[in-house]
Amino acid sequence: MTYRGRFAPSPTGPLHAGSLVAALASWLDARAHDGHWLVRIEDVDLPRCPPGTGEFILGQLAALGLHADEPPLWQSRRGALYQQALQRLIAAGAAYGCACTRAEIAAAYEARFGPRPKHGELIYPGTCRAGTRGRPVRAWRFRAQGLIAWQDRRLGAQQQDLAAEVGDFVLQRADGLWAYQLAVVVDDAEQHISDVVRGEDLADNTPRQIALQRALGLPTPHYLHTPLVLAPDGHKLSKQNGAAALDLADPAARLREAALRLGLALSPGPRPASELLAEAVPLWRARQP
Ligand code: GLU
């Protein structure tokens, strides 16, 4: 299989030190394998994406010398493909309509498991698995089942009991927006991505994506989850907790910092971003399986 990798930012805010690590790792891995590197703007959740942020991220990548081999793809323009995939899942009995409101799901969760956690999606109790009993469908869910095991290129053997740990997850939300899980699986397959390199915070999404790939008869790419960049208080650095946008007055300095987070020590001395990137490729290649 020819190597094809991608960087897939959600344009809810500009790139920060954490997302640059994922961008750089995916770029390095593609270059180290003489492969193609693509950029996909994951703006499915359009209301959460301030206008112009996708273009801003593309400008940041260009300033860093991270050039994609194909034009960027925008998920907000690809609803028809996600719709087709959902139809196939419904036809195969792998997806079903759900009539439950958030409040109903929370009440059912508490009745079954006790007080609900403050954060994160609740495990759906399966109320509509056998039909909505005449109530109108609000969202579409994937019928989760079984244990999913996979091999991560950095984390090694991984597994998740999808039904118990995640439950029947949403594919299309009640407001009509497509869920990340479905969009990412459709696009990784449609773009023939062979290797997904992304931050470790996304590792526990991988079993949901593998389950969807199997249900849709799509190949599973290789996965490599990179170390997270933590804020000084130990929390993950993210747009949600206000991580600062990268200061690109000195792109080479930012690349050096990101490379160091990946364990790559680039030689000192002032050099343009392009030279630093060229130096990093063989260092990455030497370390990766
Ligand atoms: N769009 C996702 C994010 O920015 C990443 C998706 C992926 O790499 O699979 O968190």
Short mmCIF file of C-alpha atoms and ligand atoms in Angstrom, two decimals:
data_model
loop_
_atom_site.label_atom_id
_atom_site.label_comp_id
_atom_site.label_asym_id
_atom_site.label_seq_id
_atom_site.Cartn_x
_atom_site.Cartn_y
_atom_site.Cartn_z
CA MET A 1 0.00 0.00 0.00
CA THR A 2 1.39 3.46 -0.83
CA TYR A 3 1.77 5.66 2.19
CA ARG A 4 -0.81 8.43 2.53
CA GLY A 5 -1.06 10.42 5.73
CA ARG A 6 -3.06 13.41 6.83
CA PHE A 7 -3.36 16.18 9.37
CA ALA A 8 -7.00 16.80 10.20
CA PRO A 9 -7.49 19.85 12.43
CA SER A 10 -10.90 20.97 13.65
CA PRO A 11 -10.90 24.72 12.99
CA THR A 12 -12.42 25.68 16.32
CA GLY A 13 -9.32 27.81 16.90
CA PRO A 14 -5.86 28.40 15.43
CA LEU A 15 -3.05 25.87 15.73
CA HIS A 16 -1.39 25.79 19.15
CA ALA A 17 1.72 24.07 20.48
CA GLY A 18 -0.21 20.80 20.94
CA SER A 19 -1.76 20.65 17.49
CA LEU A 20 1.57 21.54 15.90
CA VAL A 21 3.07 18.37 17.42
CA ALA A 22 0.37 16.28 15.70
CA ALA A 23 0.83 18.21 12.43
CA LEU A 24 4.60 17.80 12.50
CA ALA A 25 4.46 14.11 13.41
CA SER A 26 2.05 13.32 10.59
CA TRP A 27 4.15 15.36 8.12
CA LEU A 28 7.40 13.68 9.24
CA ASP A 29 5.90 10.22 9.06
CA ALA A 30 4.66 10.83 5.52
CA ARG A 31 8.00 12.24 4.40
CA ALA A 32 9.94 9.45 6.14
CA HIS A 33 7.88 6.92 4.17
CA ASP A 34 8.21 8.87 0.89
CA GLY A 35 4.46 9.20 1.06
CA HIS A 36 1.84 11.86 0.47
CA TRP A 37 0.72 14.23 3.19
CA LEU A 38 -2.78 15.73 3.06
CA VAL A 39 -4.58 18.34 5.11
CA ARG A 40 -8.27 17.98 5.90
CA ILE A 41 -10.18 20.75 7.62
CA GLU A 42 -12.63 18.99 9.94
CA ASP A 43 -15.29 21.67 10.09
CA VAL A 44 -18.30 19.34 10.44
CA ASP A 45 -19.32 21.12 13.62
CA LEU A 46 -19.60 24.40 11.73
CA PRO A 47 -21.29 26.37 14.54
CA ARG A 48 -18.17 25.78 16.67
CA CYS A 49 -15.79 26.93 13.91
CA PRO A 50 -15.28 30.71 13.83
CA PRO A 51 -15.35 31.94 10.20
CA GLY A 52 -11.92 32.06 8.59
CA THR A 53 -10.23 29.72 11.08
CA GLY A 54 -9.66 26.95 8.53
CA GLU A 55 -7.96 29.40 6.16
CA PHE A 56 -5.93 30.75 9.11
CA ILE A 57 -4.69 27.25 9.97
CA LEU A 58 -3.69 26.66 6.34
CA GLY A 59 -1.70 29.90 6.51
CA GLN A 60 -0.01 28.77 9.74
CA LEU A 61 0.98 25.45 8.15
CA ALA A 62 2.38 27.26 5.12
CA ALA A 63 4.40 29.61 7.37
CA LEU A 64 5.87 26.53 9.09
CA GLY A 65 6.87 25.01 5.75
CA LEU A 66 4.39 22.14 6.15
CA HIS A 67 3.09 21.92 2.60
CA ALA A 68 0.41 19.42 1.62
CA ASP A 69 0.68 17.35 -1.54
CA GLU A 70 -2.96 17.85 -2.52
CA PRO A 71 -5.47 20.66 -2.06
CA PRO A 72 -7.10 20.69 1.38
CA LEU A 73 -10.42 19.00 1.82
CA TRP A 74 -13.25 20.63 3.82
CA GLN A 75 -15.63 18.32 5.67
CA SER A 76 -18.45 20.88 5.68
CA ARG A 77 -18.75 20.34 1.91
CA ARG A 78 -18.99 16.57 2.09
CA GLY A 79 -22.34 15.94 3.74
CA ALA A 80 -23.59 13.87 0.77
CA LEU A 81 -20.85 11.28 1.34
CA TYR A 82 -21.63 11.02 5.04
CA GLN A 83 -25.31 10.64 4.21
CA GLN A 84 -24.54 7.75 1.83
CA ALA A 85 -22.48 6.02 4.50
CA LEU A 86 -25.26 6.44 7.06
CA GLN A 87 -27.79 4.97 4.61
CA ARG A 88 -25.55 1.95 4.11
CA LEU A 89 -25.22 1.45 7.86
CA ILE A 90 -28.99 1.71 8.34
CA ALA A 91 -29.60 -0.76 5.50
CA ALA A 92 -27.15 -3.19 7.11
CA GLY A 93 -28.87 -2.88 10.50
CA ALA A 94 -25.72 -1.33 11.98
CA ALA A 95 -27.32 2.06 12.67
CA TYR A 96 -30.69 3.00 14.08
CA GLY A 97 -32.81 6.07 14.70
CA CYS A 98 -32.99 7.39 18.25
CA ALA A 99 -35.82 9.51 19.63
CA CYS A 100 -34.32 10.23 23.05
CA THR A 101 -33.67 13.72 24.31
CA ARG A 102 -30.57 14.56 26.33
CA ALA A 103 -32.65 14.71 29.51
CA GLU A 104 -34.12 11.26 28.85
CA ILE A 105 -30.69 9.78 28.21
CA ALA A 106 -29.36 11.33 31.42
CA ALA A 107 -32.31 10.00 33.43
CA ALA A 108 -31.94 6.50 31.95
CA TYR A 109 -28.20 6.59 32.60
CA GLU A 110 -28.67 7.56 36.24
CA ALA A 111 -31.32 4.89 36.78
CA ARG A 112 -28.87 2.30 35.49
CA PHE A 113 -25.41 3.45 36.58
CA GLY A 114 -26.02 6.05 39.31
CA PRO A 115 -24.86 9.69 39.23
CA ARG A 116 -23.60 10.68 35.80
CA PRO A 117 -20.08 12.01 35.21
CA LYS A 118 -19.78 15.78 34.78
CA HIS A 119 -17.91 15.56 31.49
CA GLY A 120 -18.00 13.42 28.40
CA GLU A 121 -20.73 11.68 26.48
CA LEU A 122 -22.99 9.37 28.48
CA ILE A 123 -23.20 5.70 27.58
CA TYR A 124 -26.50 5.41 25.75
CA PRO A 125 -28.76 2.91 27.53
CA GLY A 126 -30.04 1.45 24.26
CA THR A 127 -33.63 2.65 24.67
CA CYS A 128 -34.32 2.91 20.90
CA ARG A 129 -32.32 -0.15 19.82
CA ALA A 130 -35.52 -2.01 18.96
CA GLY A 131 -37.29 1.05 17.52
CA THR A 132 -38.60 4.43 18.63
CA ARG A 133 -42.14 3.20 19.32
CA GLY A 134 -43.68 5.84 17.10
CA ARG A 135 -41.63 8.73 18.43
CA PRO A 136 -39.86 10.86 15.78
CA VAL A 137 -36.22 10.07 15.11
CA ARG A 138 -33.88 12.80 16.40
CA ALA A 139 -30.42 11.31 15.94
CA TRP A 140 -28.82 8.27 14.34
CA ARG A 141 -26.69 5.90 16.38
CA PHE A 142 -24.25 3.10 15.66
CA ARG A 143 -25.05 -0.26 17.23
CA ALA A 144 -21.89 -0.88 19.25
CA GLN A 145 -20.89 -4.44 19.97
CA GLY A 146 -17.90 -6.54 20.82
CA LEU A 147 -14.34 -6.03 21.84
CA ILE A 148 -12.17 -4.09 19.42
CA ALA A 149 -8.43 -4.78 19.57
CA TRP A 150 -5.81 -2.96 17.54
CA GLN A 151 -2.11 -2.36 17.41
CA ASP A 152 -0.96 1.22 17.80
CA ARG A 153 2.44 1.98 16.28
CA ARG A 154 3.54 3.79 19.45
CA LEU A 155 1.23 2.56 22.23
CA GLY A 156 1.35 -1.11 21.23
CA ALA A 157 -1.56 -3.51 21.74
CA GLN A 158 -4.80 -1.72 22.64
CA GLN A 159 -8.34 -2.86 23.20
CA GLN A 160 -11.73 -1.53 24.14
CA ASP A 161 -15.05 -3.17 24.95
CA LEU A 162 -17.07 -0.90 22.70
CA ALA A 163 -20.53 -1.74 24.03
CA ALA A 164 -19.58 -1.48 27.71
CA GLU A 165 -17.16 1.45 27.56
CA VAL A 166 -18.68 3.62 24.83
CA GLY A 167 -22.13 2.29 23.96
CA ASP A 168 -24.20 3.11 20.88
CA PHE A 169 -22.60 6.34 19.71
CA VAL A 170 -24.08 9.11 17.58
CA LEU A 171 -23.47 9.27 13.82
CA GLN A 172 -25.77 12.18 13.04
CA ARG A 173 -26.88 14.53 15.77
CA ALA A 174 -30.40 15.75 16.44
CA ASP A 175 -29.43 19.12 14.93
CA GLY A 176 -28.45 17.34 11.69
CA LEU A 177 -24.70 17.77 12.14
CA TRP A 178 -22.47 14.83 11.31
CA ALA A 179 -20.48 13.24 14.10
CA TYR A 180 -16.69 13.32 13.89
CA GLN A 181 -16.55 9.49 14.04
CA LEU A 182 -18.50 8.99 10.84
CA ALA A 183 -16.91 11.86 8.91
CA VAL A 184 -13.37 10.81 9.80
CA VAL A 185 -13.94 7.19 8.77
CA VAL A 186 -15.57 8.10 5.46
CA ASP A 187 -12.84 10.61 4.61
CA ASP A 188 -9.87 8.49 5.70
CA ALA A 189 -11.15 5.75 3.39
CA GLU A 190 -12.12 8.05 0.54
CA GLN A 191 -8.68 9.70 0.67
CA HIS A 192 -6.97 6.29 0.86
CA ILE A 193 -5.19 7.18 4.09
CA SER A 194 -2.78 4.39 5.00
CA ASP A 195 -1.49 5.88 8.27
CA VAL A 196 -3.28 8.03 10.80
CA VAL A 197 -0.84 9.96 12.99
CA ARG A 198 -2.57 12.14 15.60
CA GLY A 199 -2.56 13.11 19.28
CA GLU A 200 -2.98 10.53 22.00
CA ASP A 201 -6.17 12.22 23.22
CA LEU A 202 -7.86 10.68 20.18
CA ALA A 203 -6.61 7.14 20.83
CA ASP A 204 -9.82 6.05 22.56
CA ASN A 205 -11.83 7.09 19.47
CA THR A 206 -9.96 4.52 17.39
CA PRO A 207 -12.14 1.50 18.31
CA ARG A 208 -15.28 3.41 17.27
CA GLN A 209 -13.63 4.19 13.96
CA ILE A 210 -12.47 0.61 13.43
CA ALA A 211 -15.99 -0.66 14.17
CA LEU A 212 -17.40 1.76 11.59
CA GLN A 213 -14.78 0.73 9.03
CA ARG A 214 -15.74 -2.90 9.50
CA ALA A 215 -19.46 -2.18 9.23
CA LEU A 216 -18.87 -0.20 6.02
CA GLY A 217 -16.43 -2.74 4.57
CA LEU A 218 -13.58 -0.19 4.58
CA PRO A 219 -9.90 -0.90 5.26
CA THR A 220 -8.39 0.03 8.64
CA PRO A 221 -5.33 2.28 8.39
CA HIS A 222 -2.30 2.00 10.68
CA TYR A 223 -2.55 4.22 13.75
CA LEU A 224 0.14 6.11 15.62
CA HIS A 225 -0.86 8.34 18.52
CA THR A 226 1.70 10.97 19.49
CA PRO A 227 2.45 12.15 23.05
CA LEU A 228 0.25 14.95 24.33
CA VAL A 229 1.55 18.36 25.15
CA LEU A 230 0.53 19.24 28.69
CA ALA A 231 -0.04 22.72 30.04
CA PRO A 232 2.03 23.65 33.13
CA ASP A 233 -0.93 22.63 35.33
CA GLY A 234 -0.78 19.10 33.89
CA HIS A 235 -3.92 19.41 31.78
CA LYS A 236 -3.93 18.67 28.09
CA LEU A 237 -3.14 21.75 26.04
CA SER A 238 -6.19 22.41 23.93
CA LYS A 239 -8.26 25.10 22.31
CA GLN A 240 -10.92 24.40 24.93
CA ASN A 241 -8.63 25.46 27.77
CA GLY A 242 -7.47 28.50 25.86
CA ALA A 243 -4.09 27.34 24.53
CA ALA A 244 -2.39 30.29 22.87
CA ALA A 245 -2.20 30.38 19.08
CA LEU A 246 1.32 29.72 17.85
CA ASP A 247 3.52 32.77 17.62
CA LEU A 248 4.81 32.40 14.09
CA ALA A 249 7.19 35.37 14.11
CA ASP A 250 9.87 32.65 14.37
CA PRO A 251 8.52 29.47 12.70
CA ALA A 252 11.85 27.64 13.11
CA ALA A 253 11.70 28.08 16.89
CA ARG A 254 8.20 26.62 16.99
CA LEU A 255 9.30 23.65 14.87
CA ARG A 256 12.26 23.03 17.19
CA GLU A 257 9.94 22.99 20.21
CA ALA A 258 7.50 20.64 18.53
CA ALA A 259 10.30 18.34 17.37
CA LEU A 260 11.67 18.20 20.91
CA ARG A 261 8.27 17.08 22.19
CA LEU A 262 8.56 14.22 19.73
CA GLY A 263 12.01 13.40 21.09
CA LEU A 264 13.89 14.78 18.10
CA ALA A 265 16.80 17.05 19.05
CA LEU A 266 17.64 19.20 16.04
CA SER A 267 21.12 20.70 15.84
CA PRO A 268 21.39 24.27 17.19
CA GLY A 269 21.98 27.44 15.21
CA PRO A 270 19.69 29.73 13.24
CA ARG A 271 18.25 28.02 10.22
CA PRO A 272 15.15 28.37 8.08
CA ALA A 273 12.16 26.13 8.78
CA SER A 274 12.70 24.18 5.55
CA GLU A 275 16.22 23.10 6.63
CA LEU A 276 15.03 22.07 10.09
CA LEU A 277 12.28 19.99 8.55
CA ALA A 278 14.73 18.30 6.20
CA GLU A 279 16.98 17.47 9.15
CA ALA A 280 14.10 16.05 11.17
CA VAL A 281 12.96 13.52 8.54
CA PRO A 282 15.86 11.01 8.88
CA LEU A 283 15.79 11.39 12.69
CA TRP A 284 12.11 10.44 12.69
CA ARG A 285 12.69 7.64 10.21
CA ALA A 286 15.41 6.13 12.40
CA ARG A 287 13.03 5.96 15.37
CA GLN A 288 9.82 4.75 13.81
CA PRO A 289 8.82 1.15 13.15
N1 GLU B 1 -10.28 16.87 13.94
C1 GLU B 1 -9.75 16.19 15.07
C2 GLU B 1 -9.17 17.18 16.05
O1 GLU B 1 -8.73 18.25 15.65
C3 GLU B 1 -8.64 15.22 14.72
C4 GLU B 1 -9.12 14.13 13.89
C5 GLU B 1 -8.13 13.05 13.59
O2 GLU B 1 -6.91 13.31 13.43
O3 GLU B 1 -8.58 11.91 13.45
O4 GLU B 1 -9.12 16.88 17.23
#
